[in-house]
Amino acid sequence: MTEPPSPSVELQSLQPGQGQCVRLLSSHCEDAAGAQSADSDIGDVDDLPVPQQIRITNITCDSFKISWDMDSRGRDRITHYFIDLNKKENMSSNKFKHKDVPTKLVAKAVPLPMTVRGHWFLSPRTEYTVAVQTAAKQPDGEYAVSRWSEIIEFCTADYSSIHLNQLLQKAEAIAGRMLPFTIFYRNQQREYFQQDRDAQSCFLLPTVKDNSGSHGSPISGKLEGIFFSCNTEFNTGKPPQDSPYGPYRFQIRADVLFNKTTNMYFGDFYCMYTSYHYVILVLAPDGSKGDAFCKGRLPALDRSDNRFLTCTEEEDGSLSFRHAQDVNLEVMYTEPVDLRLGAVSQISGHQLMSLSTANAKKDPSCKVCNISVGR
């Protein structure tokens, strides 16, 4: 019979003033003959001090600092801390039981605060509950433990700029050569372009981005925009006639949306359990609301010198445009778009629904587009 997973932890000293770090190293099953689960080593509840006033600080997408207050009585007996961490939706039991709790941290008693870090059990933008117990290891290997602390909740953060730059570098590695293009286009059902838009009937309006792509992307569920494509077929130099989004296409000149007054940002890099990889780029007019959101959150790209989408001024003053060949670009424009500046027409190809990225979940096992933080 196999014992339930038993995570082990390692303590590492940080720089002065940064507290201590608890890092989950591995989680593996052992034969009952070879090792006992931690549950069998935990003794009766003792009069050890119970952690109170738990504080969670310095939250990132895959780490947090934790500290608490304790009575002085019995504090010198404490040898370990037990930290019970659960995703909020699975909080039916907050007991220290291997069978029910997939993530438990056993840490040597160190000065607080401790930094808890581990991308394989902490995911970005996810709500967790945490409770703490103090413990004293006995000569026979068993533990005397305190009562559990109160349960508190917290939510991990989005990808930081460091993580986004790691994604950016991975995307750049497979972008491929650049091909020329002249238009942005957006495919939808016929009703989308015919619906009553009230006083703004001539405009496509930005909507909040869905949760497709990387779970930690700062733009999901927050940034408003309108998605366009610009990829062309290698043999024709024109947009493909097939689309997963609908048989009607709005086309607009590239220079209307992308010019010298447009700022560009890298938003995400992902795939959907296929060989196709997608890069999300954000186009935001300088000084716009969308531009203000992106600054400081997303890596900025040089509009004339990057691996995905370029706008270059020619000698005669005209603008020329190129897109990366080997990734599917999803270009998010953050402002309303006047339909009168383009044209709507029906395409002749098929509607390939399987290629739709609406609310698509990222493949967490892909080595091409994942980084070493929660997916």
Short mmCIF file of C-alpha atoms in Angstrom, two decimals:
data_model
loop_
_atom_site.label_atom_id
_atom_site.label_comp_id
_atom_site.label_asym_id
_atom_site.label_seq_id
_atom_site.Cartn_x
_atom_site.Cartn_y
_atom_site.Cartn_z
CA MET A 1 0.00 0.00 0.00
CA THR A 2 1.36 3.44 -0.90
CA GLU A 3 1.36 6.33 1.53
CA PRO A 4 -0.17 9.67 0.37
CA PRO A 5 2.25 12.30 -0.99
CA SER A 6 4.60 13.70 1.63
CA PRO A 7 6.10 17.11 0.75
CA SER A 8 9.47 17.95 2.25
CA VAL A 9 10.78 21.44 2.90
CA GLU A 10 14.14 23.15 3.06
CA LEU A 11 15.06 26.27 4.98
CA GLN A 12 17.27 28.82 3.30
CA SER A 13 18.63 32.03 4.76
CA LEU A 14 17.81 35.21 2.88
CA GLN A 15 19.57 38.54 3.03
CA PRO A 16 19.42 40.38 6.36
CA GLY A 17 15.94 41.80 6.92
CA GLN A 18 14.25 39.36 4.56
CA GLY A 19 13.41 36.73 7.15
CA GLN A 20 13.69 33.02 6.37
CA CYS A 21 12.57 31.04 3.38
CA VAL A 22 10.58 27.79 3.34
CA ARG A 23 10.78 26.06 -0.02
CA LEU A 24 8.84 22.94 -0.99
CA LEU A 25 11.37 20.69 -2.69
CA SER A 26 9.42 17.61 -3.70
CA SER A 27 6.32 15.56 -3.16
CA HIS A 28 6.56 11.83 -3.54
CA CYS A 29 5.00 8.58 -2.36
CA GLU A 30 6.92 6.10 -0.23
CA ASP A 31 6.21 2.51 0.69
CA ALA A 32 4.77 2.03 4.13
CA ALA A 33 7.62 -0.34 4.92
CA GLY A 34 10.17 2.33 4.10
CA ALA A 35 8.72 5.39 5.75
CA GLN A 36 5.84 6.58 7.87
CA SER A 37 3.60 9.47 6.94
CA ALA A 38 3.84 12.61 9.00
CA ASP A 39 0.35 11.93 10.36
CA SER A 40 1.61 8.92 12.30
CA ASP A 41 4.27 11.10 13.93
CA ILE A 42 1.90 13.77 15.23
CA GLY A 43 0.96 13.33 18.85
CA ASP A 44 -1.80 14.77 21.02
CA VAL A 45 -2.58 18.46 21.18
CA ASP A 46 -0.18 20.10 23.60
CA ASP A 47 -0.16 23.39 25.48
CA LEU A 48 2.29 24.91 23.00
CA PRO A 49 1.50 28.50 22.04
CA VAL A 50 -1.10 28.87 19.30
CA PRO A 51 -0.17 31.23 16.43
CA GLN A 52 -2.33 34.38 16.53
CA GLN A 53 -2.80 37.42 14.31
CA ILE A 54 -1.40 35.72 11.22
CA ARG A 55 -0.04 38.20 8.67
CA ILE A 56 0.55 37.51 4.97
CA THR A 57 2.77 40.05 3.18
CA ASN A 58 5.01 40.42 0.13
CA ILE A 59 2.65 38.33 -2.00
CA THR A 60 3.84 37.39 -5.51
CA CYS A 61 2.49 34.92 -8.05
CA ASP A 62 4.39 32.04 -6.42
CA SER A 63 5.46 33.15 -2.95
CA PHE A 64 4.42 35.00 0.19
CA LYS A 65 5.80 35.93 3.60
CA ILE A 66 4.02 34.71 6.71
CA SER A 67 4.38 35.78 10.35
CA TRP A 68 2.30 35.65 13.51
CA ASP A 69 2.26 36.46 17.21
CA MET A 70 2.68 33.88 19.99
CA ASP A 71 2.51 33.79 23.77
CA SER A 72 5.89 33.46 25.42
CA ARG A 73 4.75 30.45 27.44
CA GLY A 74 6.23 27.30 25.95
CA ARG A 75 7.84 29.11 23.05
CA ASP A 76 11.28 27.72 23.84
CA ARG A 77 9.96 24.18 23.24
CA ILE A 78 8.92 24.84 19.63
CA THR A 79 11.05 23.02 17.05
CA HIS A 80 8.78 23.13 13.99
CA TYR A 81 5.89 24.95 12.35
CA PHE A 82 3.15 23.13 10.42
CA ILE A 83 1.60 25.31 7.70
CA ASP A 84 -1.62 24.03 6.13
CA LEU A 85 -2.18 25.62 2.71
CA ASN A 86 -5.28 25.00 0.60
CA LYS A 87 -6.91 26.48 -2.45
CA LYS A 88 -10.00 28.25 -1.22
CA GLU A 89 -12.42 26.10 -3.20
CA ASN A 90 -11.09 23.00 -1.41
CA MET A 91 -11.35 24.27 2.15
CA SER A 92 -13.87 21.68 3.42
CA SER A 93 -11.23 20.47 5.87
CA ASN A 94 -8.39 22.53 7.25
CA LYS A 95 -6.89 19.74 9.33
CA PHE A 96 -3.34 18.46 9.14
CA LYS A 97 -4.20 15.26 7.27
CA HIS A 98 -2.17 13.96 4.35
CA LYS A 99 -5.17 12.35 2.70
CA ASP A 100 -7.13 15.60 2.46
CA VAL A 101 -4.44 18.27 2.24
CA PRO A 102 -2.26 18.10 -0.87
CA THR A 103 0.08 20.85 0.32
CA LYS A 104 1.48 20.97 3.82
CA LEU A 105 4.71 22.57 4.87
CA VAL A 106 6.79 21.29 7.77
CA ALA A 107 9.32 23.96 8.63
CA LYS A 108 11.93 24.14 11.32
CA ALA A 109 11.20 26.91 13.78
CA VAL A 110 13.06 29.93 12.43
CA PRO A 111 12.79 33.67 13.04
CA LEU A 112 9.69 35.18 11.48
CA PRO A 113 8.69 36.18 8.88
CA MET A 114 9.25 33.16 6.67
CA THR A 115 9.02 33.23 2.89
CA VAL A 116 6.98 30.37 1.48
CA ARG A 117 7.89 29.75 -2.14
CA GLY A 118 6.97 27.01 -4.59
CA HIS A 119 5.62 27.26 -8.13
CA TRP A 120 4.35 23.68 -8.13
CA PHE A 121 1.86 24.35 -5.33
CA LEU A 122 1.22 28.11 -5.64
CA SER A 123 -0.53 29.42 -8.74
CA PRO A 124 -0.96 33.07 -9.80
CA ARG A 125 -4.23 34.90 -9.14
CA THR A 126 -5.54 32.11 -6.92
CA GLU A 127 -7.29 32.35 -3.55
CA TYR A 128 -5.83 30.26 -0.72
CA THR A 129 -6.54 29.56 2.93
CA VAL A 130 -3.77 29.05 5.45
CA ALA A 131 -3.59 27.92 9.07
CA VAL A 132 -0.55 27.37 11.30
CA GLN A 133 0.33 25.02 14.14
CA THR A 134 3.41 24.99 16.37
CA ALA A 135 5.08 21.69 17.16
CA ALA A 136 7.77 20.19 19.37
CA LYS A 137 9.59 17.11 18.16
CA GLN A 138 9.97 14.49 20.86
CA PRO A 139 12.94 12.13 21.41
CA ASP A 140 10.90 9.24 20.02
CA GLY A 141 10.28 11.13 16.76
CA GLU A 142 6.68 12.03 17.47
CA TYR A 143 5.40 15.60 17.66
CA ALA A 144 3.56 17.46 20.37
CA VAL A 145 1.41 20.09 18.66
CA SER A 146 -0.59 23.17 19.49
CA ARG A 147 -4.14 23.83 18.45
CA TRP A 148 -4.57 25.18 14.93
CA SER A 149 -4.59 28.91 14.43
CA GLU A 150 -7.47 30.75 12.88
CA ILE A 151 -7.89 30.28 9.12
CA ILE A 152 -7.08 33.30 6.99
CA GLU A 153 -7.44 33.90 3.27
CA PHE A 154 -5.22 35.57 0.69
CA CYS A 155 -4.87 35.74 -3.08
CA THR A 156 -1.63 35.36 -5.04
CA ALA A 157 -0.58 38.03 -7.50
CA ASP A 158 -0.24 38.35 -11.28
CA TYR A 159 2.99 37.65 -13.11
CA SER A 160 5.57 40.30 -12.30
CA SER A 161 7.61 42.10 -14.94
CA ILE A 162 10.38 39.55 -14.35
CA HIS A 163 8.07 36.64 -15.22
CA LEU A 164 6.62 38.45 -18.24
CA ASN A 165 10.10 39.13 -19.57
CA GLN A 166 10.87 35.42 -19.22
CA LEU A 167 7.77 34.66 -21.29
CA LEU A 168 8.79 37.32 -23.79
CA GLN A 169 12.19 35.73 -24.28
CA LYS A 170 10.62 32.33 -24.87
CA ALA A 171 8.25 33.81 -27.45
CA GLU A 172 11.08 35.62 -29.23
CA ALA A 173 12.95 32.34 -29.59
CA ILE A 174 10.27 30.82 -31.86
CA ALA A 175 8.83 33.90 -33.60
CA GLY A 176 10.51 33.17 -36.92
CA ARG A 177 11.13 35.52 -39.80
CA MET A 178 9.06 38.63 -40.51
CA LEU A 179 6.51 38.87 -43.34
CA PRO A 180 4.92 42.04 -44.73
CA PHE A 181 1.25 42.90 -44.16
CA THR A 182 -1.00 45.91 -44.74
CA ILE A 183 -4.24 45.32 -42.80
CA PHE A 184 -5.56 44.27 -39.41
CA TYR A 185 -8.71 42.18 -39.49
CA ARG A 186 -11.33 40.86 -37.09
CA ASN A 187 -13.70 37.97 -37.81
CA GLN A 188 -17.11 37.58 -36.20
CA GLN A 189 -20.65 36.44 -36.92
CA ARG A 190 -22.74 38.71 -39.12
CA GLU A 191 -24.87 39.86 -36.16
CA TYR A 192 -21.81 41.28 -34.43
CA PHE A 193 -21.36 43.92 -37.12
CA GLN A 194 -25.10 44.59 -37.50
CA GLN A 195 -26.12 44.91 -33.86
CA ASP A 196 -27.59 48.12 -32.54
CA ARG A 197 -24.76 50.10 -30.98
CA ASP A 198 -26.97 53.02 -29.87
CA ALA A 199 -25.22 56.38 -29.99
CA GLN A 200 -21.92 54.72 -30.86
CA SER A 201 -23.41 52.64 -33.68
CA CYS A 202 -20.39 53.19 -35.92
CA PHE A 203 -17.81 51.96 -33.43
CA LEU A 204 -16.43 48.65 -32.26
CA LEU A 205 -16.12 49.01 -28.50
CA PRO A 206 -13.47 47.50 -26.23
CA THR A 207 -14.49 44.70 -23.86
CA VAL A 208 -12.67 43.13 -20.91
CA LYS A 209 -10.27 40.38 -21.96
CA ASP A 210 -11.36 36.85 -21.02
CA ASN A 211 -9.26 34.38 -19.02
CA SER A 212 -7.60 32.66 -21.96
CA GLY A 213 -3.85 32.16 -21.99
CA SER A 214 -1.47 32.19 -19.03
CA HIS A 215 -3.23 32.18 -15.68
CA GLY A 216 -0.90 34.86 -14.35
CA SER A 217 -1.22 37.35 -17.20
CA PRO A 218 -2.00 40.82 -15.76
CA ILE A 219 -4.36 41.68 -18.63
CA SER A 220 -6.85 38.80 -18.18
CA GLY A 221 -10.10 40.00 -16.68
CA LYS A 222 -8.75 43.55 -16.34
CA LEU A 223 -7.68 45.24 -19.58
CA GLU A 224 -10.30 46.31 -22.11
CA GLY A 225 -9.63 46.03 -25.82
CA ILE A 226 -10.62 44.72 -29.25
CA PHE A 227 -8.74 41.76 -30.67
CA PHE A 228 -7.43 41.86 -34.24
CA SER A 229 -5.32 39.51 -36.33
CA CYS A 230 -2.65 40.37 -38.86
CA ASN A 231 -1.15 36.99 -39.82
CA THR A 232 -0.93 36.30 -43.53
CA GLU A 233 -0.54 33.14 -45.59
CA PHE A 234 3.01 32.54 -46.71
CA ASN A 235 2.11 31.70 -50.31
CA THR A 236 -0.35 34.55 -50.94
CA GLY A 237 0.71 37.30 -48.57
CA LYS A 238 -2.96 37.78 -47.70
CA PRO A 239 -5.05 36.91 -44.62
CA PRO A 240 -6.32 33.31 -44.53
CA GLN A 241 -9.85 32.65 -45.72
CA ASP A 242 -10.63 30.39 -42.76
CA SER A 243 -11.43 31.65 -39.27
CA PRO A 244 -12.58 30.16 -35.95
CA TYR A 245 -14.62 33.25 -35.08
CA GLY A 246 -17.06 33.76 -37.93
CA PRO A 247 -17.50 34.20 -41.69
CA TYR A 248 -17.60 38.02 -41.67
CA ARG A 249 -14.44 40.06 -41.56
CA PHE A 250 -13.77 43.69 -40.72
CA GLN A 251 -10.56 44.94 -42.35
CA ILE A 252 -8.79 48.19 -41.55
CA ARG A 253 -5.50 49.67 -42.77
CA ALA A 254 -2.62 48.83 -40.47
CA ASP A 255 -1.56 52.47 -40.10
CA VAL A 256 -4.92 53.44 -38.58
CA LEU A 257 -4.27 51.33 -35.49
CA PHE A 258 -0.47 51.14 -35.51
CA ASN A 259 1.58 54.26 -36.12
CA LYS A 260 4.10 56.59 -34.52
CA THR A 261 1.66 57.58 -31.76
CA THR A 262 0.94 53.97 -30.76
CA ASN A 263 2.72 52.22 -27.92
CA MET A 264 3.10 48.45 -28.00
CA TYR A 265 3.37 45.96 -25.14
CA PHE A 266 3.91 42.22 -24.75
CA GLY A 267 0.91 40.62 -23.03
CA ASP A 268 1.22 36.82 -23.11
CA PHE A 269 2.59 33.69 -24.78
CA TYR A 270 0.71 30.40 -24.68
CA CYS A 271 -0.60 27.33 -26.49
CA MET A 272 -3.71 25.16 -26.17
CA TYR A 273 -2.42 21.57 -26.19
CA THR A 274 -1.47 21.91 -29.87
CA SER A 275 1.64 22.89 -31.79
CA TYR A 276 0.19 26.37 -32.46
CA HIS A 277 1.58 29.09 -30.24
CA TYR A 278 -0.06 32.46 -29.63
CA VAL A 279 1.46 35.82 -28.69
CA ILE A 280 -0.76 38.59 -27.34
CA LEU A 281 0.39 42.11 -28.13
CA VAL A 282 -1.32 45.26 -26.85
CA LEU A 283 -1.53 48.38 -29.03
CA ALA A 284 -2.40 51.49 -27.01
CA PRO A 285 -2.45 55.07 -28.30
CA ASP A 286 0.05 57.16 -26.36
CA GLY A 287 -1.56 58.65 -23.26
CA SER A 288 -4.75 56.58 -23.51
CA LYS A 289 -6.40 54.75 -20.62
CA GLY A 290 -5.10 51.45 -21.98
CA ASP A 291 -1.60 52.88 -22.25
CA ALA A 292 -1.71 53.97 -18.61
CA PHE A 293 -2.76 50.45 -17.58
CA CYS A 294 0.07 48.79 -19.50
CA LYS A 295 2.91 51.04 -18.35
CA GLY A 296 4.67 49.40 -15.44
CA ARG A 297 2.70 46.17 -15.86
CA LEU A 298 3.74 44.86 -19.28
CA PRO A 299 7.08 44.82 -21.13
CA ALA A 300 7.16 47.65 -23.67
CA LEU A 301 8.29 46.79 -27.21
CA ASP A 302 10.07 49.02 -29.71
CA ARG A 303 7.54 49.47 -32.51
CA SER A 304 10.22 49.39 -35.20
CA ASP A 305 12.55 46.78 -33.70
CA ASN A 306 11.05 43.66 -32.15
CA ARG A 307 10.48 40.00 -33.11
CA PHE A 308 6.68 40.08 -33.50
CA LEU A 309 5.15 43.17 -35.09
CA THR A 310 6.93 46.18 -36.55
CA CYS A 311 6.00 49.57 -37.93
CA THR A 312 8.83 51.23 -39.88
CA GLU A 313 8.92 54.64 -41.58
CA GLU A 314 10.21 54.51 -45.16
CA GLU A 315 12.24 57.23 -46.91
CA ASP A 316 9.11 58.70 -48.48
CA GLY A 317 7.42 59.00 -45.06
CA SER A 318 5.07 56.05 -45.55
CA LEU A 319 4.80 53.25 -42.99
CA SER A 320 5.53 49.60 -43.68
CA PHE A 321 4.49 46.70 -41.47
CA ARG A 322 5.75 43.19 -40.76
CA HIS A 323 4.55 40.31 -38.58
CA ALA A 324 6.24 37.18 -37.23
CA GLN A 325 5.63 34.09 -39.35
CA ASP A 326 5.81 31.29 -36.79
CA VAL A 327 3.43 32.50 -34.06
CA ASN A 328 -0.24 33.47 -34.19
CA LEU A 329 -0.48 37.11 -33.19
CA GLU A 330 -3.49 38.31 -31.20
CA VAL A 331 -3.35 42.09 -31.32
CA MET A 332 -5.41 43.86 -28.66
CA TYR A 333 -6.27 47.47 -29.48
CA THR A 334 -7.38 49.34 -26.37
CA GLU A 335 -9.61 52.06 -27.86
CA PRO A 336 -12.92 52.16 -29.82
CA VAL A 337 -12.54 51.61 -33.58
CA ASP A 338 -14.65 53.46 -36.14
CA LEU A 339 -16.20 50.96 -38.55
CA ARG A 340 -16.28 53.65 -41.24
CA LEU A 341 -12.47 53.53 -41.39
CA GLY A 342 -12.58 49.96 -42.74
CA ALA A 343 -14.86 47.54 -44.51
CA VAL A 344 -16.86 44.41 -43.64
CA SER A 345 -17.07 41.52 -46.10
CA GLN A 346 -17.79 37.79 -46.09
CA ILE A 347 -14.91 35.34 -46.38
CA SER A 348 -15.08 32.15 -48.43
CA GLY A 349 -13.38 29.71 -46.06
CA HIS A 350 -14.57 27.51 -43.21
CA GLN A 351 -15.20 28.38 -39.58
CA LEU A 352 -12.55 26.35 -37.73
CA MET A 353 -14.08 26.34 -34.24
CA SER A 354 -11.34 24.12 -32.82
CA LEU A 355 -8.84 26.98 -33.23
CA SER A 356 -10.83 29.47 -31.18
CA THR A 357 -8.90 30.89 -28.22
CA ALA A 358 -11.98 32.15 -26.34
CA ASN A 359 -11.38 31.32 -22.64
CA ALA A 360 -8.79 28.75 -23.78
CA LYS A 361 -6.67 27.21 -21.04
CA LYS A 362 -2.91 27.16 -21.42
CA ASP A 363 -1.18 23.79 -21.67
CA PRO A 364 0.80 23.63 -18.39
CA SER A 365 3.08 20.86 -19.70
CA CYS A 366 4.42 22.69 -22.78
CA LYS A 367 8.13 23.34 -22.40
CA VAL A 368 8.09 25.96 -25.17
CA CYS A 369 5.75 28.50 -23.53
CA ASN A 370 5.87 27.84 -19.78
CA ILE A 371 8.16 29.38 -17.21
CA SER A 372 9.10 28.22 -13.71
CA VAL A 373 6.17 29.82 -11.88
CA GLY A 374 2.52 28.85 -11.57
CA ARG A 375 0.91 28.47 -14.98
#
